[in-house]
C-alpha positions as semicolon CSV with decimal commas, in nm:
position;residue;x (nm);y (nm);z (nm)
1;M;-3,427;-0,985;-5,224
2;C;-3,259;-0,679;-5,072
3;G;-3,293;-0,401;-4,830
4;I;-3,282;-0,077;-5,045
5;F;-3,233;0,279;-4,936
6;C;-3,203;0,621;-5,105
7;L;-3,152;0,950;-4,948
8;L;-3,207;1,256;-5,177
9;S;-3,060;1,573;-5,016
10;L;-3,157;1,902;-5,188
11;S;-2,918;2,105;-4,963
12;P;-2,565;2,048;-4,815
13;A;-2,724;2,000;-4,462
14;Q;-2,627;1,668;-4,333
15;R;-2,861;1,413;-4,167
16;V;-2,755;1,173;-3,896
17;R;-2,785;0,807;-3,997
18;D;-3,057;0,626;-3,832
19;E;-2,875;0,316;-3,699
20;T;-3,180;0,120;-3,618
21;L;-3,307;0,158;-3,974
22;H;-2,974;0,054;-4,106
23;E;-2,962;-0,268;-3,901
24;H;-3,307;-0,355;-4,027
25;L;-3,186;-0,314;-4,389
26;K;-2,880;-0,533;-4,314
27;R;-3,103;-0,822;-4,172
28;R;-3,293;-0,810;-4,495
29;G;-2,972;-0,847;-4,701
30;P;-2,706;-1,033;-4,516
31;D;-2,493;-1,141;-4,805
32;F;-2,350;-0,817;-4,942
33;S;-2,378;-0,450;-4,846
34;R;-2,251;-0,139;-5,024
35;D;-2,314;0,241;-5,038
36;L;-2,287;0,470;-5,342
37;T;-2,312;0,847;-5,330
38;F;-2,338;1,068;-5,633
39;A;-2,407;1,450;-5,661
40;G;-2,501;1,739;-5,892
41;T;-2,321;2,057;-5,877
42;N;-2,526;2,313;-6,067
43;P;-2,767;2,331;-5,888
44;Y;-2,649;2,113;-5,584
45;Y;-2,805;1,781;-5,497
46;Q;-2,674;1,461;-5,351
47;C;-2,807;1,102;-5,367
48;L;-2,696;0,819;-5,130
49;F;-2,781;0,479;-5,241
50;S;-2,738;0,194;-4,992
51;A;-2,822;-0,175;-5,069
52;H;-2,808;-0,495;-4,862
53;V;-2,834;-0,807;-5,074
54;L;-2,998;-1,138;-4,996
55;H;-2,857;-1,368;-5,284
56;M;-3,144;-1,562;-5,418
57;R;-3,080;-1,646;-5,785
58;G;-2,798;-1,647;-6,046
59;L;-2,468;-1,523;-5,957
60;L;-2,440;-1,272;-5,663
61;T;-2,469;-0,924;-5,810
62;P;-2,334;-0,647;-5,575
63;Q;-2,565;-0,346;-5,536
64;P;-2,604;-0,061;-5,599
65;V;-2,529;-0,142;-5,964
66;Q;-2,374;0,137;-6,148
67;D;-2,324;0,126;-6,534
68;R;-2,062;0,289;-6,753
69;A;-2,286;0,590;-6,822
70;G;-2,319;0,666;-6,450
71;N;-2,675;0,540;-6,401
72;A;-2,737;0,363;-6,070
73;L;-3,002;0,107;-5,962
74;V;-3,105;-0,044;-5,626
75;W;-3,351;-0,338;-5,699
76;N;-3,554;-0,530;-5,447
77;G;-3,737;-0,794;-5,667
78;E;-3,751;-1,116;-5,847
79;I;-3,833;-1,165;-6,221
80;F;-4,050;-1,458;-6,286
81;G;-4,147;-1,380;-6,629
82;G;-4,172;-1,107;-6,911
83;L;-3,802;-1,033;-6,936
84;P;-3,567;-1,302;-7,077
85;L;-3,362;-1,453;-6,782
86;M;-3,127;-1,746;-6,799
87;P;-3,084;-1,972;-6,495
88;E;-2,720;-1,844;-6,438
89;E;-2,834;-1,482;-6,465
90;N;-2,929;-1,236;-6,186
91;D;-3,236;-1,035;-6,233
92;T;-3,071;-0,721;-6,089
93;A;-2,803;-0,730;-6,352
94;V;-3,067;-0,800;-6,622
95;V;-3,288;-0,521;-6,524
96;S;-2,993;-0,287;-6,487
97;E;-2,873;-0,373;-6,845
98;R;-3,210;-0,321;-6,985
99;L;-3,261;0,014;-6,819
100;S;-2,921;0,135;-6,933
101;S;-3,025;0,079;-7,283
102;C;-3,330;0,295;-7,262
103;D;-3,318;0,642;-7,432
104;S;-3,666;0,758;-7,341
105;Q;-3,937;0,760;-7,077
106;S;-4,152;0,516;-7,275
107;E;-3,866;0,275;-7,310
108;I;-3,819;0,259;-6,931
109;L;-4,180;0,211;-6,883
110;S;-4,176;-0,078;-7,130
111;V;-3,902;-0,257;-6,930
112;L;-4,091;-0,221;-6,603
113;S;-4,416;-0,320;-6,760
114;A;-4,267;-0,640;-6,888
115;A;-4,113;-0,739;-6,538
116;R;-4,343;-1,005;-6,399
117;G;-4,302;-1,072;-6,034
118;P;-4,250;-0,869;-5,711
119;W;-4,024;-0,564;-5,713
120;G;-3,945;-0,228;-5,563
121;F;-3,669;-0,013;-5,703
122;V;-3,491;0,325;-5,713
123;Y;-3,311;0,417;-6,031
124;Y;-3,072;0,724;-6,100
125;Q;-3,083;0,821;-6,467
126;K;-2,788;1,046;-6,510
127;A;-2,877;1,176;-6,856
128;G;-3,127;1,452;-6,761
129;G;-3,077;1,396;-6,385
130;Y;-3,383;1,194;-6,293
131;L;-3,466;0,977;-6,008
132;W;-3,725;0,693;-6,073
133;F;-3,875;0,465;-5,813
134;G;-4,186;0,253;-5,753
135;R;-4,340;-0,075;-5,669
136;D;-4,492;-0,358;-5,880
137;F;-4,865;-0,368;-5,973
138;F;-4,961;-0,550;-5,644
139;G;-4,706;-0,380;-5,425
140;R;-4,548;-0,722;-5,327
141;R;-4,231;-0,554;-5,214
142;S;-4,213;-0,285;-4,944
143;L;-4,108;0,079;-5,026
144;L;-4,157;0,357;-4,772
145;W;-4,095;0,734;-4,807
146;N;-4,074;1,053;-4,598
147;F;-3,966;1,410;-4,663
148;D;-3,781;1,633;-4,411
149;A;-3,875;1,986;-4,526
150;E;-3,633;2,146;-4,277
151;V;-3,328;2,003;-4,455
152;G;-3,483;1,929;-4,789
153;A;-3,433;1,556;-4,774
154;L;-3,641;1,271;-4,925
155;T;-3,589;0,913;-4,796
156;L;-3,690;0,608;-4,977
157;T;-3,634;0,265;-4,799
158;S;-3,760;-0,086;-4,774
159;V;-3,803;-0,058;-4,402
160;A;-3,797;0,213;-4,149
161;S;-3,766;0,260;-3,765
162;R;-4,062;0,380;-3,548
163;G;-3,987;0,672;-3,321
164;S;-4,082;0,673;-2,964
165;G;-4,406;0,801;-2,812
166;P;-4,755;0,813;-2,946
167;S;-4,702;1,097;-3,204
168;P;-4,752;0,999;-3,572
169;C;-4,441;0,959;-3,785
170;A;-4,381;1,087;-4,132
171;W;-4,315;0,747;-4,283
172;R;-4,572;0,624;-4,546
173;E;-4,585;0,338;-4,789
174;V;-4,516;0,439;-5,139
175;P;-4,848;0,371;-5,312
176;A;-4,848;0,092;-5,576
177;V;-5,025;0,304;-5,838
178;G;-4,740;0,320;-6,087
179;V;-4,386;0,454;-6,089
180;Y;-4,259;0,801;-5,999
181;R;-3,998;1,032;-6,143
182;I;-3,822;1,334;-5,988
183;D;-3,654;1,595;-6,197
184;L;-3,359;1,659;-5,976
185;K;-3,254;1,988;-6,112
186;A;-3,609;2,128;-6,083
187;A;-3,644;1,989;-5,737
188;T;-3,315;2,158;-5,616
189;E;-3,419;2,496;-5,774
190;A;-3,751;2,481;-5,608
191;G;-3,641;2,340;-5,278
192;C;-3,926;2,087;-5,272
193;V;-4,000;1,768;-5,456
194;T;-4,260;1,710;-5,728
195;F;-4,325;1,357;-5,824
196;E;-4,426;1,285;-6,187
197;V;-4,659;0,982;-6,183
198;Y;-4,659;0,714;-6,456
199;P;-4,964;0,507;-6,361
200;W;-5,052;0,146;-6,437
201;A;-5,307;0,132;-6,716
202;C;-5,540;0,021;-6,447
203;G;-5,655;-0,319;-6,549
204;G;-5,988;-0,227;-6,411
205;R;-5,833;-0,030;-6,115
206;D;-5,947;0,329;-6,043
207;L;-5,659;0,574;-6,071
208;V;-5,634;0,793;-5,770
209;L;-5,321;1,018;-5,703
210;E;-5,249;0,894;-5,343
211;P;-5,127;1,132;-5,075
212;V;-4,760;1,210;-5,085
213;P;-4,516;1,320;-4,804
214;A;-4,589;1,664;-4,651
215;G;-4,397;1,926;-4,840
216;C;-4,405;1,731;-5,173
217;S;-4,654;1,727;-5,453
218;A;-4,754;1,486;-5,725
219;V;-4,871;1,551;-6,096
220;M;-4,957;1,321;-6,374
221;N;-4,672;1,303;-6,628
222;R;-4,724;1,554;-6,911
223;S;-4,672;1,294;-7,187
224;G;-4,973;1,089;-7,058
225;L;-4,764;0,778;-7,061
226;V;-4,871;0,469;-6,859
227;L;-4,732;0,126;-6,753
228;T;-4,906;-0,166;-6,930
229;A;-5,154;-0,335;-6,695
230;A;-5,002;-0,655;-6,540
231;V;-5,326;-0,835;-6,530
232;C;-5,655;-0,842;-6,729
233;P;-5,968;-0,661;-6,586
234;L;-6,202;-0,839;-6,337
235;N;-6,497;-1,011;-6,505
236;T;-6,800;-0,831;-6,382
237;S;-7,064;-1,040;-6,553
238;I;-7,376;-1,146;-6,337
239;P;-7,543;-1,492;-6,388
240;K;-7,871;-1,425;-6,584
241;S;-8,068;-1,703;-6,392
242;L;-7,989;-1,519;-6,064
243;K;-8,058;-1,151;-6,171
244;E;-8,430;-1,184;-6,047
245;E;-8,356;-1,391;-5,749
246;E;-8,022;-1,328;-5,605
247;F;-8,059;-1,576;-5,298
248;P;-8,127;-1,925;-5,403
249;P;-8,228;-2,154;-5,125
250;N;-7,953;-2,343;-4,932
251;S;-8,007;-2,704;-5,006
252;H;-7,673;-2,842;-4,898
253;S;-7,633;-2,863;-4,531
254;C;-7,472;-3,209;-4,473
255;V;-7,097;-3,242;-4,477
256;K;-7,118;-3,572;-4,658
257;E;-7,343;-3,427;-4,928
258;L;-7,098;-3,128;-4,960
259;E;-6,815;-3,365;-5,003
260;Q;-7,005;-3,554;-5,268
261;L;-7,069;-3,209;-5,445
262;L;-6,708;-3,131;-5,443
263;A;-6,612;-3,474;-5,588
264;S;-6,877;-3,478;-5,855
265;K;-6,917;-3,111;-5,965
266;E;-6,858;-3,096;-6,342
267;K;-6,586;-2,830;-6,358
268;D;-6,311;-3,067;-6,465
269;E;-6,175;-2,827;-6,715
270;E;-6,174;-2,520;-6,494
271;V;-6,021;-2,717;-6,205
272;S;-5,748;-2,850;-6,435
273;R;-5,672;-2,517;-6,563
274;L;-5,640;-2,370;-6,214
275;I;-5,414;-2,631;-6,107
276;D;-5,189;-2,591;-6,412
277;V;-5,161;-2,207;-6,377
278;L;-5,113;-2,211;-6,001
279;G;-4,869;-2,509;-6,031
280;E;-4,660;-2,304;-6,270
281;A;-4,663;-2,010;-6,045
282;V;-4,539;-2,226;-5,753
283;R;-4,273;-2,395;-5,980
284;R;-4,133;-2,049;-6,079
285;R;-4,098;-1,954;-5,717
286;V;-3,948;-2,291;-5,572
287;Q;-3,689;-2,344;-5,859
288;S;-3,554;-1,993;-5,873
289;L;-3,281;-2,044;-5,623
290;P;-2,910;-1,939;-5,620
291;Y;-2,727;-2,088;-5,918
292;N;-2,416;-2,167;-5,758
293;S;-2,556;-2,317;-5,426
294;P;-2,682;-2,668;-5,495
295;P;-2,948;-2,749;-5,227
296;S;-2,862;-2,999;-4,966
297;N;-3,067;-3,310;-4,926
298;E;-3,068;-3,260;-4,550
299;L;-3,177;-2,892;-4,545
300;A;-3,498;-2,747;-4,695
301;S;-3,470;-2,460;-4,957
302;V;-3,841;-2,392;-4,930
303;A;-4,083;-2,342;-4,643
304;V;-4,464;-2,276;-4,642
305;L;-4,643;-2,069;-4,380
306;F;-4,877;-2,361;-4,287
307;S;-5,193;-2,368;-4,090
308;G;-5,339;-2,690;-4,256
309;G;-5,589;-2,470;-4,426
310;I;-5,679;-2,512;-4,796
311;D;-5,456;-2,217;-4,915
312;S;-5,143;-2,348;-4,767
313;M;-5,219;-2,729;-4,828
314;I;-5,248;-2,659;-5,198
315;L;-4,912;-2,465;-5,200
316;A;-4,742;-2,752;-5,009
317;A;-4,888;-3,004;-5,261
318;L;-4,789;-2,812;-5,567
319;A;-4,438;-2,734;-5,423
320;D;-4,412;-3,111;-5,382
321;R;-4,440;-3,163;-5,754
322;H;-4,154;-2,925;-5,833
323;I;-3,896;-2,998;-5,555
324;P;-3,688;-3,322;-5,581
325;A;-3,836;-3,570;-5,361
326;R;-3,506;-3,618;-5,171
327;Q;-3,518;-3,263;-5,047
328;P;-3,739;-3,174;-4,733
329;I;-4,015;-2,898;-4,728
330;D;-4,054;-2,705;-4,409
331;L;-4,417;-2,644;-4,282
332;L;-4,405;-2,355;-4,045
333;N;-4,681;-2,364;-3,792
334;V;-4,714;-2,105;-3,517
335;A;-4,910;-2,115;-3,193
336;F;-4,936;-1,863;-2,913
337;K;-4,960;-2,011;-2,550
338;L;-5,299;-2,064;-2,430
339;Q;-5,420;-1,968;-2,072
340;L;-5,462;-2,258;-1,838
341;P;-5,835;-2,358;-1,822
342;K;-6,024;-2,286;-1,503
343;K;-6,116;-2,660;-1,476
344;P;-5,818;-2,903;-1,491
345;Q;-5,822;-3,116;-1,809
346;E;-5,644;-3,428;-1,911
347;K;-5,399;-3,394;-2,187
348;F;-5,413;-3,019;-2,196
349;S;-5,141;-2,865;-2,411
350;P;-5,105;-2,486;-2,392
351;F;-5,006;-2,478;-2,767
352;D;-5,298;-2,693;-2,907
353;V;-5,447;-2,389;-3,078
354;P;-5,684;-2,444;-3,381
355;D;-5,408;-2,397;-3,634
356;R;-5,187;-2,650;-3,461
357;I;-5,461;-2,914;-3,471
358;S;-5,554;-2,850;-3,838
359;G;-5,180;-2,822;-3,917
360;K;-5,111;-3,177;-3,782
361;A;-5,418;-3,307;-3,969
362;G;-5,298;-3,149;-4,289
363;L;-4,951;-3,303;-4,233
364;R;-5,097;-3,646;-4,230
365;E;-5,282;-3,584;-4,556
366;L;-4,962;-3,454;-4,726
367;Q;-4,769;-3,768;-4,584
368;D;-5,034;-3,988;-4,737
369;L;-5,015;-3,810;-5,071
370;S;-4,639;-3,798;-5,084
371;P;-4,482;-4,051;-4,835
372;E;-4,134;-4,026;-4,980
373;R;-4,115;-3,654;-4,895
374;R;-3,965;-3,554;-4,566
375;W;-4,212;-3,296;-4,439
376;N;-4,064;-3,095;-4,152
377;F;-4,370;-2,990;-3,956
378;V;-4,211;-2,711;-3,741
379;E;-4,400;-2,643;-3,421
380;I;-4,319;-2,287;-3,332
381;N;-4,440;-2,211;-2,983
382;V;-4,455;-1,844;-2,854
383;A;-4,514;-1,751;-2,493
384;K;-4,645;-1,405;-2,389
385;E;-4,308;-1,279;-2,257
386;E;-4,125;-1,353;-2,571
387;L;-4,393;-1,196;-2,778
388;Q;-4,376;-0,869;-2,584
389;K;-4,006;-0,850;-2,580
390;T;-3,965;-0,912;-2,953
391;R;-4,242;-0,681;-3,048
392;Q;-4,065;-0,390;-2,872
393;E;-3,726;-0,481;-3,003
394;R;-3,805;-0,559;-3,362
395;I;-4,157;-0,614;-3,486
396;C;-4,298;-0,268;-3,401
397;H;-4,041;-0,122;-3,643
398;L;-4,137;-0,372;-3,916
399;V;-4,496;-0,326;-3,905
400;H;-4,467;0,050;-3,901
401;P;-4,620;0,258;-4,054
402;L;-4,922;0,030;-4,024
403;D;-5,058;0,052;-3,670
404;T;-5,379;-0,136;-3,601
405;V;-5,458;-0,430;-3,374
406;L;-5,490;-0,642;-3,681
407;D;-5,144;-0,531;-3,819
408;D;-4,999;-0,617;-3,476
409;S;-5,150;-0,957;-3,456
410;I;-5,072;-1,080;-3,817
411;G;-4,729;-0,901;-3,813
412;C;-4,621;-1,078;-3,493
413;A;-4,767;-1,411;-3,597
414;V;-4,590;-1,399;-3,940
415;W;-4,265;-1,287;-3,790
416;F;-4,244;-1,581;-3,540
417;A;-4,362;-1,820;-3,810
418;A;-4,105;-1,697;-4,080
419;R;-3,829;-1,717;-3,825
420;G;-3,886;-2,096;-3,837
421;K;-3,753;-2,161;-3,484
422;G;-3,928;-2,433;-3,293
423;F;-3,952;-2,813;-3,269
424;I;-3,999;-3,111;-3,499
425;M;-4,088;-3,473;-3,404
426;E;-3,830;-3,744;-3,495
427;D;-3,885;-4,099;-3,385
428;G;-4,157;-3,989;-3,137
429;E;-3,924;-3,733;-2,976
430;Q;-3,923;-3,352;-2,999
431;R;-3,603;-3,209;-3,108
432;P;-3,516;-2,831;-3,152
433;F;-3,519;-2,711;-3,521
434;T;-3,467;-2,399;-3,714
435;S;-3,570;-2,379;-4,072
436;S;-3,291;-2,314;-4,318
437;A;-3,534;-2,216;-4,610
438;K;-3,463;-1,870;-4,762
439;V;-3,797;-1,898;-4,971
440;V;-4,118;-1,876;-4,770
441;L;-4,438;-1,938;-4,954
442;T;-4,745;-1,762;-4,823
443;G;-5,113;-1,804;-4,927
444;I;-5,214;-1,442;-4,933
445;G;-5,431;-1,361;-5,227
446;A;-5,648;-1,665;-5,230
447;D;-5,902;-1,529;-5,002
448;E;-5,913;-1,184;-5,165
449;Q;-5,973;-1,336;-5,518
450;L;-6,204;-1,635;-5,425
451;A;-6,436;-1,472;-5,170
452;G;-6,271;-1,637;-4,873
453;Y;-6,350;-1,384;-4,599
454;S;-6,672;-1,370;-4,401
455;R;-6,723;-1,007;-4,520
456;H;-6,769;-1,143;-4,865
457;R;-7,049;-1,368;-4,758
458;V;-7,224;-1,065;-4,576
459;R;-7,182;-0,855;-4,887
460;F;-7,327;-1,131;-5,103
461;T;-7,628;-1,167;-4,869
462;K;-7,689;-0,799;-4,871
463;S;-7,622;-0,713;-5,247
464;G;-7,598;-1,030;-5,449
465;H;-7,333;-1,108;-5,713
466;E;-7,295;-0,738;-5,804
467;G;-7,206;-0,660;-5,447
468;L;-6,969;-0,943;-5,415
469;I;-6,792;-0,837;-5,745
470;Q;-6,740;-0,483;-5,609
471;E;-6,598;-0,623;-5,279
472;L;-6,355;-0,856;-5,460
473;K;-6,247;-0,578;-5,684
474;M;-6,163;-0,356;-5,377
475;E;-5,972;-0,647;-5,218
476;L;-5,708;-0,641;-5,493
477;D;-5,701;-0,268;-5,522
478;R;-5,604;-0,235;-5,148
479;I;-5,399;-0,545;-5,092
480;A;-5,068;-0,347;-5,125
481;S;-5,157;-0,101;-4,844
482;R;-5,331;-0,348;-4,614
483;N;-5,103;-0,656;-4,629
484;L;-4,813;-0,693;-4,873
485;G;-4,567;-0,422;-4,766
486;R;-4,602;-0,526;-4,400
487;D;-4,572;-0,891;-4,477
488;D;-4,253;-0,831;-4,694
489;R;-4,088;-0,628;-4,414
490;V;-4,177;-0,885;-4,140
491;I;-4,055;-1,198;-4,338
492;G;-3,758;-1,017;-4,487
493;D;-3,619;-0,934;-4,134
494;H;-3,501;-1,289;-4,120
495;G;-3,294;-1,277;-4,443
496;K;-3,571;-1,474;-4,613
497;E;-3,798;-1,384;-4,907
498;A;-4,174;-1,393;-4,909
499;R;-4,323;-1,542;-5,233
500;F;-4,692;-1,506;-5,315
501;P;-4,807;-1,778;-5,582
502;Y;-5,171;-1,669;-5,559
503;L;-5,060;-1,316;-5,666
504;D;-4,871;-1,433;-5,977
505;E;-4,977;-1,224;-6,275
506;D;-5,094;-1,532;-6,472
507;V;-5,292;-1,669;-6,173
508;V;-5,468;-1,327;-6,113
509;S;-5,542;-1,293;-6,484
510;H;-5,682;-1,635;-6,500
511;L;-5,904;-1,576;-6,197
512;N;-6,004;-1,236;-6,317
513;S;-6,128;-1,385;-6,639
514;L;-6,363;-1,618;-6,472
515;P;-6,718;-1,504;-6,370
516;V;-6,755;-1,479;-6,004
517;W;-6,999;-1,779;-5,965
518;E;-6,729;-2,013;-6,117
519;K;-6,490;-1,910;-5,821
520;A;-6,728;-1,908;-5,544
521;D;-7,095;-2,005;-5,452
522;L;-7,193;-1,825;-5,134
523;S;-7,542;-1,980;-5,144
524;L;-7,355;-2,283;-5,006
525;P;-7,243;-2,329;-4,644
526;R;-6,902;-2,212;-4,505
527;G;-6,634;-2,457;-4,586
528;V;-6,764;-2,529;-4,930
529;G;-6,909;-2,215;-5,108
530;E;-6,621;-1,975;-5,043
531;K;-6,319;-2,052;-5,250
532;L;-6,521;-2,334;-5,416
533;L;-6,295;-2,359;-5,716
534;L;-5,992;-2,398;-5,499
535;R;-6,178;-2,662;-5,290
536;L;-6,253;-2,853;-5,603
537;A;-5,881;-2,824;-5,696
538;A;-5,794;-2,962;-5,358
539;K;-6,025;-3,258;-5,402
540;R;-5,858;-3,316;-5,741
541;L;-5,521;-3,323;-5,575
542;G;-5,636;-3,584;-5,331
543;F;-5,718;-3,403;-5,016
544;G;-5,983;-3,502;-4,774
545;Q;-6,119;-3,308;-4,478
546;S;-5,879;-3,006;-4,543
547;A;-6,076;-2,944;-4,869
548;V;-6,388;-2,854;-4,662
549;L;-6,211;-2,675;-4,365
550;P;-6,372;-2,335;-4,314
551;K;-6,167;-2,013;-4,332
552;R;-6,000;-1,921;-3,995
553;A;-5,804;-1,595;-3,975
554;M;-5,439;-1,635;-3,873
555;Q;-5,485;-1,423;-3,568
556;F;-5,756;-1,646;-3,440
557;G;-5,611;-1,983;-3,564
558;S;-5,280;-1,915;-3,386
559;R;-5,453;-1,766;-3,089
560;I;-5,257;-1,444;-3,078
561;A;-5,575;-1,249;-3,062
562;K;-5,651;-1,404;-2,726
563;M;-5,310;-1,360;-2,570
564;E;-5,328;-1,003;-2,445
565;D;-5,640;-0,772;-2,484
566;H;-5,972;-0,969;-2,545
567;H;-6,184;-0,651;-2,599
568;E;-6,011;-0,488;-2,900
569;K;-6,144;-0,437;-3,247
570;A;-5,916;-0,523;-3,540
571;S;-5,919;-0,165;-3,665
572;D;-5,828;0,000;-3,335
573;K;-5,490;0,163;-3,304
574;C;-5,259;-0,064;-3,131
575;T;-5,084;0,089;-2,838
576;R;-4,866;-0,218;-2,788
577;L;-4,680;-0,107;-3,107
578;L;-4,555;0,213;-2,950
579;V;-4,190;0,225;-2,870
580;D;-4,110;0,286;-2,497
């Protein structure tokens, strides 16, 4: 992973470097930093590439990478399939080499279409004078843009800095609709930037030319070329038996009956297939580690954002299958300090939030399933004073340009969790502990695909399976803009890399291929019907109570939502994110 930056100047006017932004980039990539500048003379333009490398796999490859022909690449990504990659190879070097061999637009698109995994990039193609950039199909890596019309300067960066005051900033996330190309000569002559868009061949996604920075414009590429869709379209079939009656009676209300249902439901083949596909996605992400840095048996290489809920439990169990038993796995569990109760209580702990309680219960299940493994359950405790200080100094810049109460709550919770600084229990005693893991697995994507949110149940109640399918399609269409860029910026700030097994292309294609009633049955109660297929997989893996634990949003489970303002809506603009 890297912090990448490109400044395209269409005039000789100089811009003052944003030192705050530069520091954010360096924290993303602490292992190597370098700048590269190249220019055109007739007409004039200048490109500054800056890259800050977090070494994650293969041999360390300095960035920006410049080949013999003068092409240059900054790459923030991981290749988990599609392009041949040996264990000792670095994906940045492989992608640069493949792009260097391209003689046409279609060949460049073919390379990018084949790259399975998260990525954001900027590529200078010297022949013809073009600048290419974009994000992967789901937008799993952050890329922001803005255009300063006064000096004719376009900036692309992994992370920005928020200006002071309440006025809106020009930073926006680059939409994950495809890749973009700028004709540098034409842009310089016109004094403004036109983006040629090469969209993903949708995979069921509706193509919309998203808004671009003020002073710029976007057009579809004249050749009509597209990137090959990364996943298959969503199965939109509706069960015939339910077309007339969308709301079957709820006949399962007892927890014991629900557990029997989970244990006996005849979906063996589908459950096995999901475990296989998801297990392979996890394997790719926990075994793709620096080639020349053998892991220590004392320090974890992999951590899981861990609430004890079904999504994180399954990731931990599957990671356990593919990480040597002698190596620990860090379970990162965050809690925000509760207010003292009005009536004194025995054994009251201000950090016994719901996610801490379920996390400890989940830890016991994992210990029973894999007693040889050292599970480092990291209790990350955050008081109000530290939250407010860190939000102002760091987190507000990382969440930006998103700005809602929900973005603030999740951004802060994920930042503290990913930092991994807290306590673990050893021999009945608490001792300070900071996670060493560079890889952080997160469960995002499970709820979006398997109907895990309460809004899915509401939509099903109102509109049946057809409405639920529409809602699930919308979830994946907007996941880049709602979640992934923000989470990448927040986790990357610690020099760690977020990895999303539930959003592996093979996992998404597999789940997209299934009819919706095989993935969820929202006629059943909470804790069973939503993410039913995943709950069956959890039972198969040997889990007990965690397999029927209802969904609890991170902002409520960690209790950050209760710490400051109790009367806000998630969609409200968050004034706490403003810089003083």
